[in-house]
mmCIF file of C-alpha atoms and ligand atoms in Angstrom:
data_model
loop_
_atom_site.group_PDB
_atom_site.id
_atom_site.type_symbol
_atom_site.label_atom_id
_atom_site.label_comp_id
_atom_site.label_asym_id
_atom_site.label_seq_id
_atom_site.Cartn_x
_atom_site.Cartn_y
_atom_site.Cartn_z
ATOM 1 C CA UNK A 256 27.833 -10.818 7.944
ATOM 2 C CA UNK A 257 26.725 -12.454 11.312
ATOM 3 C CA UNK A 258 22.926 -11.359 11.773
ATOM 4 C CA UNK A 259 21.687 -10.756 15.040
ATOM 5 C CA UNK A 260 19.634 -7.587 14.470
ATOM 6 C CA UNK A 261 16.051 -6.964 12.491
ATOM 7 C CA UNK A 262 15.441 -5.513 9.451
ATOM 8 C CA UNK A 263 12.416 -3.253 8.344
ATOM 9 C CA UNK A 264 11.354 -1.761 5.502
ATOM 10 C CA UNK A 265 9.110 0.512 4.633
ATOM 11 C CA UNK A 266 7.777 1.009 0.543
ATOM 12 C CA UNK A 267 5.302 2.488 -1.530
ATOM 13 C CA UNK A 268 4.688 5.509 -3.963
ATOM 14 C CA UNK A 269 6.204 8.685 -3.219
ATOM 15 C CA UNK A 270 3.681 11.344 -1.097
ATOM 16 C CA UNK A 271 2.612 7.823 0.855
ATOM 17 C CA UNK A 272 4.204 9.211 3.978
ATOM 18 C CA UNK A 273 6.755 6.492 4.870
ATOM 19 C CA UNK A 274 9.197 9.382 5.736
ATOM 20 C CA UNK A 275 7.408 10.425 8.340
ATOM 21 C CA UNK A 276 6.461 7.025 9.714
ATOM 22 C CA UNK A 277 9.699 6.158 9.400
ATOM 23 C CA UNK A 278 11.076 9.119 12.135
ATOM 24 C CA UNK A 279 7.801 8.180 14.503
ATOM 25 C CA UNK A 280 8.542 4.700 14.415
ATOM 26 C CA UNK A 281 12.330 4.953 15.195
ATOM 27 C CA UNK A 282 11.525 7.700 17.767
ATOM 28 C CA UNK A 283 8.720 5.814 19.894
ATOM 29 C CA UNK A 284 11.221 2.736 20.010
ATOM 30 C CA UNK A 285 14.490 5.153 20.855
ATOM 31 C CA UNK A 286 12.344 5.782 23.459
ATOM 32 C CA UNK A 287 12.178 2.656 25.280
ATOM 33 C CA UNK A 288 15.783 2.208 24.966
ATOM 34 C CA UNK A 289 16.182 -0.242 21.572
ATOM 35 C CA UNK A 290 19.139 0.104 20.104
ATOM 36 C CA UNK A 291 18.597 1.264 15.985
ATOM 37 C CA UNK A 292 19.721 3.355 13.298
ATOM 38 C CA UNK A 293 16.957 4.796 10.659
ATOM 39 C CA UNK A 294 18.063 5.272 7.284
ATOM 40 C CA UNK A 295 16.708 5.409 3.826
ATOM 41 C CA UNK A 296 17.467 5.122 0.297
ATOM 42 C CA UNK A 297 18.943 5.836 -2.262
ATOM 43 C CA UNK A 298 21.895 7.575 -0.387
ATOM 44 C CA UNK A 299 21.857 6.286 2.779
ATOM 45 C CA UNK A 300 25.232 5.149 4.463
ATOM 46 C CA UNK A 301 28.821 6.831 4.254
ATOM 47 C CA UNK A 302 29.593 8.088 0.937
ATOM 48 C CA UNK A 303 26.277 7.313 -0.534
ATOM 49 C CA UNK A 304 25.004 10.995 -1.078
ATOM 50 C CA UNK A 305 26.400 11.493 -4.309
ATOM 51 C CA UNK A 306 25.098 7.911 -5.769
ATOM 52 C CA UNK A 307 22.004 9.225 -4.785
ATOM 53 C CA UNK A 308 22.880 12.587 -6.602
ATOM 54 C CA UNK A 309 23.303 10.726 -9.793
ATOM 55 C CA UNK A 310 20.112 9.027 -8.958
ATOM 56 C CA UNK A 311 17.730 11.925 -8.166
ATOM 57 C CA UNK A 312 19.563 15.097 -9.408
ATOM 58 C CA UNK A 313 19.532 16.905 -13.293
ATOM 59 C CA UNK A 314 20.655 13.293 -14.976
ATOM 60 C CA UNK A 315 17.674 11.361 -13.967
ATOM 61 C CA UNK A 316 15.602 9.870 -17.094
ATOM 62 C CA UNK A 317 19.372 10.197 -18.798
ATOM 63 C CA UNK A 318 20.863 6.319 -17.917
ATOM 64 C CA UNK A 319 19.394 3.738 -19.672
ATOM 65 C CA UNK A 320 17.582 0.886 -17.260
ATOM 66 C CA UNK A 321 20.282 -1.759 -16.969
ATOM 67 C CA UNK A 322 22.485 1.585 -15.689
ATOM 68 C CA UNK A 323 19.741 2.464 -13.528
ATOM 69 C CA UNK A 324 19.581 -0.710 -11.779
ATOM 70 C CA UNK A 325 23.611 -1.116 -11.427
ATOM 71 C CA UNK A 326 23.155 2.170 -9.990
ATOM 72 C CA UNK A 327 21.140 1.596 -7.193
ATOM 73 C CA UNK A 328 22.292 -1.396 -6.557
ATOM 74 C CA UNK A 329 25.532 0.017 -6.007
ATOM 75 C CA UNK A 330 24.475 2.467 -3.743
ATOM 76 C CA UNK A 331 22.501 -0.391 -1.785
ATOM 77 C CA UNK A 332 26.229 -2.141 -1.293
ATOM 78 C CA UNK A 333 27.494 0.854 0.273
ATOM 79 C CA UNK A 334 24.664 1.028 2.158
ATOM 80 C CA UNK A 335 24.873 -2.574 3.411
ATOM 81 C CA UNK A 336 28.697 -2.163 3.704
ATOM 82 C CA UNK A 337 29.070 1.263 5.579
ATOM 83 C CA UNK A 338 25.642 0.797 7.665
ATOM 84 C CA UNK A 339 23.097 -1.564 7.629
ATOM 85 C CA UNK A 340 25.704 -4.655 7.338
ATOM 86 C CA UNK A 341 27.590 -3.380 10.710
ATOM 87 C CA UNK A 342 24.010 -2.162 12.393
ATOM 88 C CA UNK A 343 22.314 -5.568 12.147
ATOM 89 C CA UNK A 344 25.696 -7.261 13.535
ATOM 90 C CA UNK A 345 25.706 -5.068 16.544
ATOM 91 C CA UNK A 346 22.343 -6.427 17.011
ATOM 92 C CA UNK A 347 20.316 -3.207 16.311
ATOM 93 C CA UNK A 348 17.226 -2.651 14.341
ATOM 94 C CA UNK A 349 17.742 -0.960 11.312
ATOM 95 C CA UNK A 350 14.715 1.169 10.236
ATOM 96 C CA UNK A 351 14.934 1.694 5.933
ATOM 97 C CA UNK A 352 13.040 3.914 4.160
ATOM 98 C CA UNK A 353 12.872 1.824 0.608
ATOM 99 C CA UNK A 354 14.923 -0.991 -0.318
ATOM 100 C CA UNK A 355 15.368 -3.718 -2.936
ATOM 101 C CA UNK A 356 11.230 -3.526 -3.583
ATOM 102 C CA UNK A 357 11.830 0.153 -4.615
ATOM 103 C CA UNK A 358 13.882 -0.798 -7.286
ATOM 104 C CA UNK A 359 11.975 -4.444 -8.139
ATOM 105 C CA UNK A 360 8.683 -1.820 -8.808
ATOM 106 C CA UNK A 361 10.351 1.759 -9.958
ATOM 107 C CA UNK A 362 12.739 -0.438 -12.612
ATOM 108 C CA UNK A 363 11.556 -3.779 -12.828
ATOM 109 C CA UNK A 364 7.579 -3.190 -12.889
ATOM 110 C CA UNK A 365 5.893 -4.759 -16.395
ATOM 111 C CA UNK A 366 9.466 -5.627 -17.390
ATOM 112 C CA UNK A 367 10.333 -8.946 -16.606
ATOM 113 C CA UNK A 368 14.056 -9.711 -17.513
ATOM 114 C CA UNK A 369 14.436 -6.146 -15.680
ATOM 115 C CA UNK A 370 12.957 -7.643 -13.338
ATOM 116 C CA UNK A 371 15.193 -10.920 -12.988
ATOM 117 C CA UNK A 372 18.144 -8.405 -13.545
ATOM 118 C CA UNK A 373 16.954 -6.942 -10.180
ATOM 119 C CA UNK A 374 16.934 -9.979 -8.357
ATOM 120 C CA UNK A 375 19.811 -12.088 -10.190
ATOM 121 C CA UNK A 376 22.274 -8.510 -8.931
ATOM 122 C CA UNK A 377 20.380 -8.492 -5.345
ATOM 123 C CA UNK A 378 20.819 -11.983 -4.922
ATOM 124 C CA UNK A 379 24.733 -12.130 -6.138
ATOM 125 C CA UNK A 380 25.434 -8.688 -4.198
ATOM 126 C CA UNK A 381 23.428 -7.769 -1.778
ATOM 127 C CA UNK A 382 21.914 -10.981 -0.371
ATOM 128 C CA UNK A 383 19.718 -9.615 2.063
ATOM 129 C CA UNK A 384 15.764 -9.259 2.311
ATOM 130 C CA UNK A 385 14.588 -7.554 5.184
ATOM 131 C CA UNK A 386 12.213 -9.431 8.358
ATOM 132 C CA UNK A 387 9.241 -7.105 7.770
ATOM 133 C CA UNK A 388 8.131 -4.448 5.456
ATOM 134 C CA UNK A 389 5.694 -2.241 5.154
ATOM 135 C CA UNK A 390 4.062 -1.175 2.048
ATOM 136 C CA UNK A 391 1.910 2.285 2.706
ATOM 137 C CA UNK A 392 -0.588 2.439 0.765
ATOM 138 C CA UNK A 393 -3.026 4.930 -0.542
ATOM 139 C CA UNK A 394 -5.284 6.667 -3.620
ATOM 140 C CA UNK A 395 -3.087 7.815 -6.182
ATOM 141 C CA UNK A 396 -4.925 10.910 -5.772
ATOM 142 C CA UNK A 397 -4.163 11.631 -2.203
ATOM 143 C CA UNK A 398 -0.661 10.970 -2.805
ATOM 144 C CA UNK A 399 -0.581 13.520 -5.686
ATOM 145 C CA UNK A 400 -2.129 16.099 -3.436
ATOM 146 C CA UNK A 401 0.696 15.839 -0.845
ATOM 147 C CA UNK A 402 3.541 16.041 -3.222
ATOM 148 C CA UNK A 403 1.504 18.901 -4.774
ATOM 149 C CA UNK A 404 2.118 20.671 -1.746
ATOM 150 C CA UNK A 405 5.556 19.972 -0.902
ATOM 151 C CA UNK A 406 7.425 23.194 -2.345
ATOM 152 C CA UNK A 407 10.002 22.522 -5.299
ATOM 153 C CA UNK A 408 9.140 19.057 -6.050
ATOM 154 C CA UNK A 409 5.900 19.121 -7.691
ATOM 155 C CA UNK A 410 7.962 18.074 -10.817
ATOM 156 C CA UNK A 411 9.860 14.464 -10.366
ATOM 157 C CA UNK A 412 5.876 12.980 -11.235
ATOM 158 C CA UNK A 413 5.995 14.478 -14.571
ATOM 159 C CA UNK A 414 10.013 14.094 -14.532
ATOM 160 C CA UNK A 415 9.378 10.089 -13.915
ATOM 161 C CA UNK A 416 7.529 9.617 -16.615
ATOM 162 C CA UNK A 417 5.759 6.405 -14.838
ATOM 163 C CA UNK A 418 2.052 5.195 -14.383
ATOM 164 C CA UNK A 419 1.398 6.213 -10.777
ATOM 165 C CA UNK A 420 -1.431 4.201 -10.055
ATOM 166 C CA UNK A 421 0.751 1.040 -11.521
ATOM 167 C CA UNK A 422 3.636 1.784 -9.578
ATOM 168 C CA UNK A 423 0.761 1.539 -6.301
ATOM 169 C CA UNK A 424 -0.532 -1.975 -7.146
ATOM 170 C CA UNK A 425 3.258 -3.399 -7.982
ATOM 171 C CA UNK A 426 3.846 -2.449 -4.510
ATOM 172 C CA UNK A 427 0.631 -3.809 -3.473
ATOM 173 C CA UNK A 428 1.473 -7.206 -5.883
ATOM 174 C CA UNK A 429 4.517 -6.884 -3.715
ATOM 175 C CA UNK A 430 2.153 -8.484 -0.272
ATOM 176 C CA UNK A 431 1.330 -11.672 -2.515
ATOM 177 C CA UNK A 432 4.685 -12.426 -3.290
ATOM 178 C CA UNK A 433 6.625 -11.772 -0.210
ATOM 179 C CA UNK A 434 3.346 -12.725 2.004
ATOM 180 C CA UNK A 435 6.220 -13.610 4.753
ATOM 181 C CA UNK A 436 7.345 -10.000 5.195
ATOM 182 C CA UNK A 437 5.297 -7.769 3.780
ATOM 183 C CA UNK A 438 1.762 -6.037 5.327
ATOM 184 C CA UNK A 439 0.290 -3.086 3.861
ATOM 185 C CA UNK A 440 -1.015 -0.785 5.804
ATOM 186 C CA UNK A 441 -3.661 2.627 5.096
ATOM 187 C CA UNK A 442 -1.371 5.638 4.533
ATOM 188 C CA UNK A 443 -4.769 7.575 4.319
ATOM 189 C CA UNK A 444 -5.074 7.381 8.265
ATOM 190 C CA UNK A 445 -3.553 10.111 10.390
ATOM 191 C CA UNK A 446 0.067 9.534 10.793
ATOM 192 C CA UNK A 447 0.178 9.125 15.025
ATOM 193 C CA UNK A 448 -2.569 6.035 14.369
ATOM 194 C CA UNK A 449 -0.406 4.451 11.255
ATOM 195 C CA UNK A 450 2.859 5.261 13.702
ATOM 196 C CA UNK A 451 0.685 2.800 16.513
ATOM 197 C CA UNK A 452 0.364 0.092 14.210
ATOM 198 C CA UNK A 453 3.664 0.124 12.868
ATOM 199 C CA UNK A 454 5.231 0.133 16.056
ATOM 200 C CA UNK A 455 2.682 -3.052 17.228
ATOM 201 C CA UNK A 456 3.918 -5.209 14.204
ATOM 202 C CA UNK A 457 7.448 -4.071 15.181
ATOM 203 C CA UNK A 458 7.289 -4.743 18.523
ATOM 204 C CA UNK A 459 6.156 -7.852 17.605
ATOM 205 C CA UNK A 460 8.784 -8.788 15.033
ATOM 206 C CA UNK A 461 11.899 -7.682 17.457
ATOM 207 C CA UNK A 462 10.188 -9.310 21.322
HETATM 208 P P1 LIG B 67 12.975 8.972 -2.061
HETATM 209 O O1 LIG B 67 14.226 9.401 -1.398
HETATM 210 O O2 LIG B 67 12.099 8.006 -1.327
HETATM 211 O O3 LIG B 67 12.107 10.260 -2.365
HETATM 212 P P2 LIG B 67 11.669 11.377 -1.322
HETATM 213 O O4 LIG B 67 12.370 12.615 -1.781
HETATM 214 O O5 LIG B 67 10.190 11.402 -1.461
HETATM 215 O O6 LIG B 67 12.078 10.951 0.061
HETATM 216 O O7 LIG B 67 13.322 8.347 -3.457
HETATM 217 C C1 LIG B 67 13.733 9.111 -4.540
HETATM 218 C C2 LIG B 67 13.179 8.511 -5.813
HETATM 219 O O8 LIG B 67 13.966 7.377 -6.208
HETATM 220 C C3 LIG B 67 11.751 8.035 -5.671
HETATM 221 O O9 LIG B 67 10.945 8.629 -6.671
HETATM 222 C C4 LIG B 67 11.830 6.554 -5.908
HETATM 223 C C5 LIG B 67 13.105 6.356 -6.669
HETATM 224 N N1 LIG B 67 13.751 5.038 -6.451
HETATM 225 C C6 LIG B 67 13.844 4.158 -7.535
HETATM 226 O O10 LIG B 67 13.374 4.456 -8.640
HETATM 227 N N2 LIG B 67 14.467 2.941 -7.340
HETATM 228 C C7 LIG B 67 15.002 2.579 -6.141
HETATM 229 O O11 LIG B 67 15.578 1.469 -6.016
HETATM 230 C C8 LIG B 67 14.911 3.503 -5.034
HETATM 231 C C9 LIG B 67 15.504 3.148 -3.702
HETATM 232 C C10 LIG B 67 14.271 4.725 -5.242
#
């Protein structure tokens, strides 16, 4: 794949907004006129919604972690293949709500031949890191709060079985070892000031 887009990322616990920041983000910069696509994962790209099925619906907590992984790194090949792959060779920006990190923390976190399983797959199939990413970060209690009030899916904390407040400083860890790429940034402030400063550092990566 010839490169001539950028690639951005954006990570962190689930109720940290990057949803949201993701749709400001790509709609203040469809506004001037750059070309991108916004997508997320697991299930982004053409065919990917029923990867992500397997990955999110009634068999989660079912595969063991080595299935996990091949999982969604399979659905992060289609995604490169059917989207992101032919976005970023058009020359767009491609805007991706979690990536490679997602699974590095959510599977490999405290595990570390996971953890080289992760990369050793991502480097042999996917071979991409993207030019920026942004971890949001808040309180594990603020983040609780939110989901608490999204109906229907009050559940997938207790379904995932994981340390919360770990999963928050693996993606935090995240900053030391990719200091290149990664910035975190407060997901406590209100979402049109985080949208400002996402779009500065992104206006800054793609001028
Ligand atoms: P996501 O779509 O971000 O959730 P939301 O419904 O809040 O938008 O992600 C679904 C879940 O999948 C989330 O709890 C994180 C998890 N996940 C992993 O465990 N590993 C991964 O590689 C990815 C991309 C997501």
């Amino acid at each position: 794949m010839t490169k001539t887009g950028h690639f951005v990322t954006l990570e962190g616990i689930d109720g940290a907004g990057k949803t949201v920041q993701s749709k400001l983000l790509a709609e203040r910069l469809k506004a001037e006129g750059i070309p991108l696509v916004v997508t997320r994962e697991p299930g982004g790209g053409s065919g990917g919604g029923p990867i992500r099925d397997l990955l999110t619906g009634e068999l989660t907590g079912t595969y063991s972690n080595e299935t996990e992984i091949l999982l969604f790194t399979a659905d992060r090949r289609n995604h490169l293949d059917s989207l992101i792959g032919p976005a970023l060779a058009e020359g767009k920006l491609v805007i991706c709500d979690r990536f490679v990190d997602s699974t590095r923390i959510y599977q490999g976190l405290g595990r570390p031949q996971l953890r080289r399983l992760i990369d050793r797959l991502h480097q042999a199939v996917i071979g991409l890191e993207p030019d920026m990413t942004f971890i949001v970060d808040l309180p594990v209690e603020v983040a609780v709060k939110r989901i608490r009030t999204r109906s229907g899916s009050d559940r997938r904390f207790e379904q995932f079985g994981k340390e919360i407040s770990a999963l928050r400083d693996g993606f935090r860890r995240l900053a030391d070892e990719f200091p290149n790429r990664c910035r975190i940034v407060d997901g406590t402030m209100p979402p049109e000031h985080l949208a400002e400063e996402l779009y500065r550092m992104t206006g800054s990566l793609i001028s």
